[in-house]
Rosetta silent file (secondary structure, phi, psi, omega in degrees, C-alpha in Angstrom):
SEQUENCE: ADVISLDRIINTPPRGIGKTTVATIHRTALERSISTWAAVVALSEPKRDREGESLSWKRRKQGYLETLSRAEPIALRVSAADKIHNLGTLLDSLERLGPETWRRFRGGPEASASFYRSVHSLIDERLDEPIVEALGGLVERLEARAKQDAEAIA
SCORE:     score description
SCORE:     0.000 S_00000001
   1 L     0.000  -35.998 -179.388  135.041  181.946  198.820 S_00000001
   2 H   -58.918  -47.282 -178.735  135.580  179.382  196.041 S_00000001
   3 H   -64.562  -45.352 -179.474  131.831  178.817  195.592 S_00000001
   4 H   -62.621  -44.165  179.245  131.014  182.528  195.679 S_00000001
   5 H   -61.828  -45.770  179.799  133.749  183.316  193.148 S_00000001
   6 H   -62.305  -47.528 -179.884  132.609  180.587  190.786 S_00000001
   7 H   -59.669  -34.263 -177.827  128.957  181.620  191.035 S_00000001
   8 H   -72.061  -35.535 -173.317  129.917  185.225  190.322 S_00000001
   9 H  -107.218  -12.655 -170.180  131.947  184.519  187.165 S_00000001
  10 L   -58.880  -32.265 -177.951  130.624  181.261  185.719 S_00000001
  11 L  -122.502   26.451  177.858  128.159  182.942  183.389 S_00000001
  12 L  -125.426  111.169   -0.915  129.752  186.396  183.013 S_00000001
  13 L   -68.768  167.826 -177.767  129.897  187.055  180.147 S_00000001
  14 L   -54.346  129.407 -179.283  126.939  184.807  179.225 S_00000001
  15 L  -124.426    4.344 -179.921  128.167  181.326  178.269 S_00000001
  16 L    73.964   24.330  178.584  124.874  179.441  178.210 S_00000001
  17 L   -90.144  115.344 -174.769  125.663  177.577  181.416 S_00000001
  18 L   -82.549  168.796  179.891  122.336  176.717  182.999 S_00000001
  19 H   -60.397  -35.774  179.678  121.288  176.451  186.618 S_00000001
  20 H   -64.219  -42.855  179.339  121.223  172.649  186.356 S_00000001
  21 H   -64.852  -44.113  178.759  124.850  172.535  185.224 S_00000001
  22 H   -61.649  -42.848  178.334  125.927  174.913  187.990 S_00000001
  23 H   -63.080  -37.692  179.004  124.045  172.807  190.547 S_00000001
  24 H   -66.040  -38.904  177.093  125.739  169.677  189.176 S_00000001
  25 H   -61.299  -46.730  179.733  129.156  171.291  189.554 S_00000001
  26 H   -62.627  -42.779 -179.866  128.369  172.150  193.174 S_00000001
  27 H   -64.851  -41.276  177.984  127.005  168.651  193.847 S_00000001
  28 H   -59.756  -45.831  179.555  130.070  167.050  192.250 S_00000001
  29 H   -60.551  -45.355 -178.793  132.358  169.141  194.427 S_00000001
  30 H   -65.219  -46.881 -178.114  130.404  168.252  197.560 S_00000001
  31 H   -64.210  -34.260 -177.271  130.140  164.530  196.763 S_00000001
  32 H   -97.195    0.363 -178.646  133.849  164.249  195.938 S_00000001
  33 L    55.202   47.134  177.879  135.003  166.591  198.723 S_00000001
  34 L  -127.131  167.295  178.152  136.800  168.790  196.207 S_00000001
  35 L   -70.635  159.708  177.041  136.647  172.486  195.398 S_00000001
  36 H   -63.189  -34.377  177.331  134.133  173.722  192.857 S_00000001
  37 H   -62.846  -42.645  178.070  137.064  174.698  190.656 S_00000001
  38 H   -62.742  -35.581  177.149  138.388  171.126  190.793 S_00000001
  39 H   -64.925  -42.101  178.002  134.914  169.909  189.820 S_00000001
  40 H   -61.593  -45.805 -179.562  134.902  172.221  186.799 S_00000001
  41 H   -62.006  -41.706 -179.451  138.350  170.976  185.779 S_00000001
  42 H   -63.217  -24.910 -176.959  137.260  167.346  186.225 S_00000001
  43 L  -102.925   11.090 -175.308  134.357  167.977  183.865 S_00000001
  44 L  -113.575  158.648  175.870  136.320  169.907  181.206 S_00000001
  45 L   -86.395  146.613  179.990  138.357  168.918  178.175 S_00000001
  46 L   -68.666  142.011  178.431  142.117  169.573  178.296 S_00000001
  47 L  -108.241  -24.505 -176.114  143.324  172.589  176.316 S_00000001
  48 E  -135.442  154.461  175.684  147.093  172.283  176.859 S_00000001
  49 L   -82.265 -177.213 -176.667  149.636  169.521  177.324 S_00000001
  50 L   -64.758  -23.152  179.057  151.889  169.219  180.405 S_00000001
  51 L   -89.186   -0.586  178.878  154.419  171.589  178.851 S_00000001
  52 L    89.654    4.836  179.588  151.725  174.233  178.310 S_00000001
  53 L   -79.472  141.926  177.542  151.515  173.784  174.549 S_00000001
  54 E   -62.813  136.244  177.007  148.091  174.106  172.929 S_00000001
  55 L   -87.648  148.472  175.757  146.576  170.769  171.977 S_00000001
  56 L   -68.050  164.253  178.020  145.125  170.181  168.524 S_00000001
  57 H   -54.929  -47.736 -177.735  141.367  169.784  168.152 S_00000001
  58 H   -61.484  -44.293 -178.989  141.783  166.035  167.714 S_00000001
  59 H   -67.519  -37.268  177.077  144.021  165.657  170.780 S_00000001
  60 H   -62.224  -43.870 -179.344  141.657  167.756  172.937 S_00000001
  61 H   -67.176  -39.265  176.875  138.742  165.547  171.942 S_00000001
  62 H   -62.624  -42.815  178.082  140.772  162.375  172.578 S_00000001
  63 H   -61.766  -40.835  178.397  141.717  163.703  176.013 S_00000001
  64 H   -63.108  -45.085 -179.844  138.099  164.463  176.799 S_00000001
  65 H   -64.442  -37.649  177.073  137.037  160.959  175.762 S_00000001
  66 H   -63.093  -44.657  178.432  139.827  159.424  177.873 S_00000001
  67 H   -63.347  -44.006 -178.973  138.690  161.422  180.897 S_00000001
  68 H   -62.277  -34.082 -178.846  135.063  160.534  180.238 S_00000001
  69 H   -65.982  -20.081  179.230  135.898  156.826  180.079 S_00000001
  70 L  -109.506    2.771 -171.613  137.052  157.012  183.719 S_00000001
  71 L   -73.453  152.892  175.033  134.497  159.525  184.931 S_00000001
  72 L   -74.315  160.085 -178.769  132.072  159.036  187.768 S_00000001
  73 H   -52.824  -38.332 -179.817  128.338  158.854  186.970 S_00000001
  74 H   -62.587  -39.658  178.434  127.767  162.465  187.999 S_00000001
  75 H   -67.915  -34.417  176.365  130.376  163.623  185.495 S_00000001
  76 H   -64.100  -41.180  177.746  128.723  161.486  182.812 S_00000001
  77 H   -63.914  -42.826  178.806  125.410  163.203  183.542 S_00000001
  78 H   -63.766  -43.714  179.104  127.043  166.631  183.358 S_00000001
  79 H   -60.659  -45.302  179.529  128.750  165.703  180.099 S_00000001
  80 H   -60.243  -45.480  179.805  125.461  164.465  178.641 S_00000001
  81 H   -62.819  -42.720  179.350  123.673  167.671  179.686 S_00000001
  82 H   -63.259  -44.803 -178.227  126.482  169.810  178.283 S_00000001
  83 H   -69.631  -33.267  174.953  126.543  167.931  174.982 S_00000001
  84 H   -61.542  -44.684  177.686  122.744  168.124  174.690 S_00000001
  85 H   -62.470  -48.046 -179.201  123.019  171.884  175.069 S_00000001
  86 H   -60.451  -44.511 -179.223  125.911  172.084  172.583 S_00000001
  87 H   -66.296  -39.943  177.333  124.150  169.902  170.021 S_00000001
  88 H   -60.009  -44.125  178.912  120.912  171.866  170.324 S_00000001
  89 H   -64.920  -44.616 -179.989  122.804  175.096  169.702 S_00000001
  90 H   -63.158  -47.542 -179.548  124.764  173.595  166.803 S_00000001
  91 H   -62.967  -37.717  176.056  121.687  172.101  165.144 S_00000001
  92 H   -62.821  -45.499  178.642  119.855  175.411  165.543 S_00000001
  93 H   -62.250  -41.747  178.937  122.778  177.264  163.917 S_00000001
  94 H   -63.273  -38.014  178.800  122.905  174.758  161.077 S_00000001
  95 H   -67.099  -42.449 -177.390  119.183  175.222  160.505 S_00000001
  96 H   -78.445  -41.955 -170.829  119.422  179.015  160.522 S_00000001
  97 H  -107.739  -14.812  178.091  122.783  179.544  158.820 S_00000001
  98 H    81.950 -167.649 -174.687  123.319  176.376  156.807 S_00000001
  99 H   -58.148  -22.340  178.325  126.533  174.477  156.076 S_00000001
 100 H   -58.638  -23.074  178.193  128.678  177.594  156.522 S_00000001
 101 H   -54.216  -36.539 -176.265  128.270  176.990  160.262 S_00000001
 102 H   -63.062  -21.374 -178.968  130.805  174.175  159.998 S_00000001
 103 H   -64.358  -19.373  177.158  133.582  176.613  159.135 S_00000001
 104 H   -81.128   -8.292 -174.613  133.643  177.577  162.842 S_00000001
 105 L  -111.210  118.640 -176.431  134.462  173.974  163.793 S_00000001
 106 L   -62.080  -30.972 -178.470  138.025  172.757  163.385 S_00000001
 107 L   -78.419  -16.879 -176.183  136.951  169.139  163.142 S_00000001
 108 H    74.061  177.332 -174.389  134.481  169.735  160.330 S_00000001
 109 H   -62.440  -48.686 -173.843  131.150  167.953  159.999 S_00000001
 110 H   -70.358  -44.247  179.799  132.234  164.317  159.958 S_00000001
 111 H   -67.882  -36.525  178.227  134.837  164.469  162.735 S_00000001
 112 H   -64.521  -46.412  178.530  132.519  166.556  164.914 S_00000001
 113 H   -61.668  -40.082  178.827  129.675  164.085  164.476 S_00000001
 114 H   -62.902  -40.930  177.188  132.069  161.217  165.206 S_00000001
 115 H   -59.888  -48.941 -179.589  133.193  162.909  168.429 S_00000001
 116 H   -63.465  -35.807  176.229  129.613  163.323  169.627 S_00000001
 117 H   -63.509  -40.724  178.929  128.873  159.682  168.718 S_00000001
 118 H   -64.827  -42.010  177.244  131.881  158.611  170.813 S_00000001
 119 H   -59.784  -49.039 -179.668  130.708  160.697  173.767 S_00000001
 120 H   -59.780  -44.412 -178.878  127.246  159.166  173.518 S_00000001
 121 H   -60.914  -44.115  179.175  128.652  155.631  173.238 S_00000001
 122 H   -62.442  -43.205 -179.583  130.851  156.054  176.325 S_00000001
 123 H   -69.822  -41.331 -178.310  127.995  157.440  178.379 S_00000001
 124 H   -62.329  -31.387  178.266  125.516  154.864  177.053 S_00000001
 125 H   -65.528  -25.959 -170.448  127.813  152.021  178.189 S_00000001
 126 H  -117.692  -14.051 -179.825  127.648  153.229  181.792 S_00000001
 127 L  -125.851  138.100  174.517  124.341  154.997  182.343 S_00000001
 128 L  -118.814   77.600 -175.098  120.798  153.761  181.802 S_00000001
 129 L  -139.510  155.561 -178.723  118.944  157.046  182.130 S_00000001
 130 H   -56.604  -30.980 -178.788  116.611  159.127  179.924 S_00000001
 131 H   -61.640  -30.346 -179.336  119.276  161.786  179.373 S_00000001
 132 H   -69.421  -39.949  177.614  121.336  159.235  177.417 S_00000001
 133 H   -65.975  -40.344  177.783  118.464  158.583  175.035 S_00000001
 134 H   -61.527  -43.298  178.061  117.952  162.321  174.546 S_00000001
 135 H   -62.584  -44.520 -179.728  121.636  162.707  173.716 S_00000001
 136 H   -59.042  -39.913  178.154  121.485  159.789  171.285 S_00000001
 137 H   -62.823  -41.162  178.505  118.588  161.354  169.396 S_00000001
 138 H   -69.399  -36.998  177.481  120.485  164.600  168.924 S_00000001
 139 H   -62.177  -42.711  178.217  123.616  162.739  167.847 S_00000001
 140 H   -60.652  -42.805  177.497  121.592  160.925  165.184 S_00000001
 141 H   -62.252  -42.054  179.982  120.242  164.248  163.905 S_00000001
 142 H   -65.608  -41.435 -179.890  123.759  165.691  163.823 S_00000001
 143 H   -60.412  -42.894  178.807  125.152  162.674  161.967 S_00000001
 144 H   -63.944  -44.057 -179.455  122.497  162.994  159.277 S_00000001
 145 H   -66.972  -40.333 -179.803  123.107  166.718  158.964 S_00000001
 146 H   -63.147  -41.433  178.776  126.901  166.288  158.939 S_00000001
 147 H   -62.834  -45.007  179.178  126.701  163.740  156.116 S_00000001
 148 H   -62.503  -46.114 -176.509  124.471  166.047  154.095 S_00000001
 149 H   -73.053  -32.948  178.930  126.651  169.104  154.753 S_00000001
 150 H   -59.585  -39.540  177.757  129.973  167.325  154.143 S_00000001
 151 H   -69.026  -36.547 -177.489  128.843  166.676  150.594 S_00000001
 152 H   -71.326  -33.481 -176.139  127.623  170.269  150.195 S_00000001
 153 H   -98.433   -1.878 -179.473  130.855  171.925  151.389 S_00000001
 154 L   -71.871    0.000    0.000  133.259  169.470  149.729 S_00000001
């Protein structure tokens, strides 16, 4: 029932979660002998602290990086795929809409780029796979764009 429920709701409404990501979630659950929901949680950034209070943008990103630093290779691959998707979408929005896009991001251009660089660095330390290089290329593009836009919106 867990798998059926997840498959039914994971992309409703559309969230841009691809078949590869869904397959990775299922594979992670199977490999770790955990529920698909537990796999999703293991691959997600924390939103609240233990008392249920909302975490700040910075604390959520720190929590994600802490989790990623201990993650299994499959979770690193999922994170890389997710960040590649996120960066592609962000770079596309920046191209179409310009620097105003950054107003939707609590971290702003420089902190956002720094977060993605940290994700790439953590994954690059532990995986030697083409997906890491693809992520690195997008991070470099974002860093250049963030530097340019930070000056424009300052």
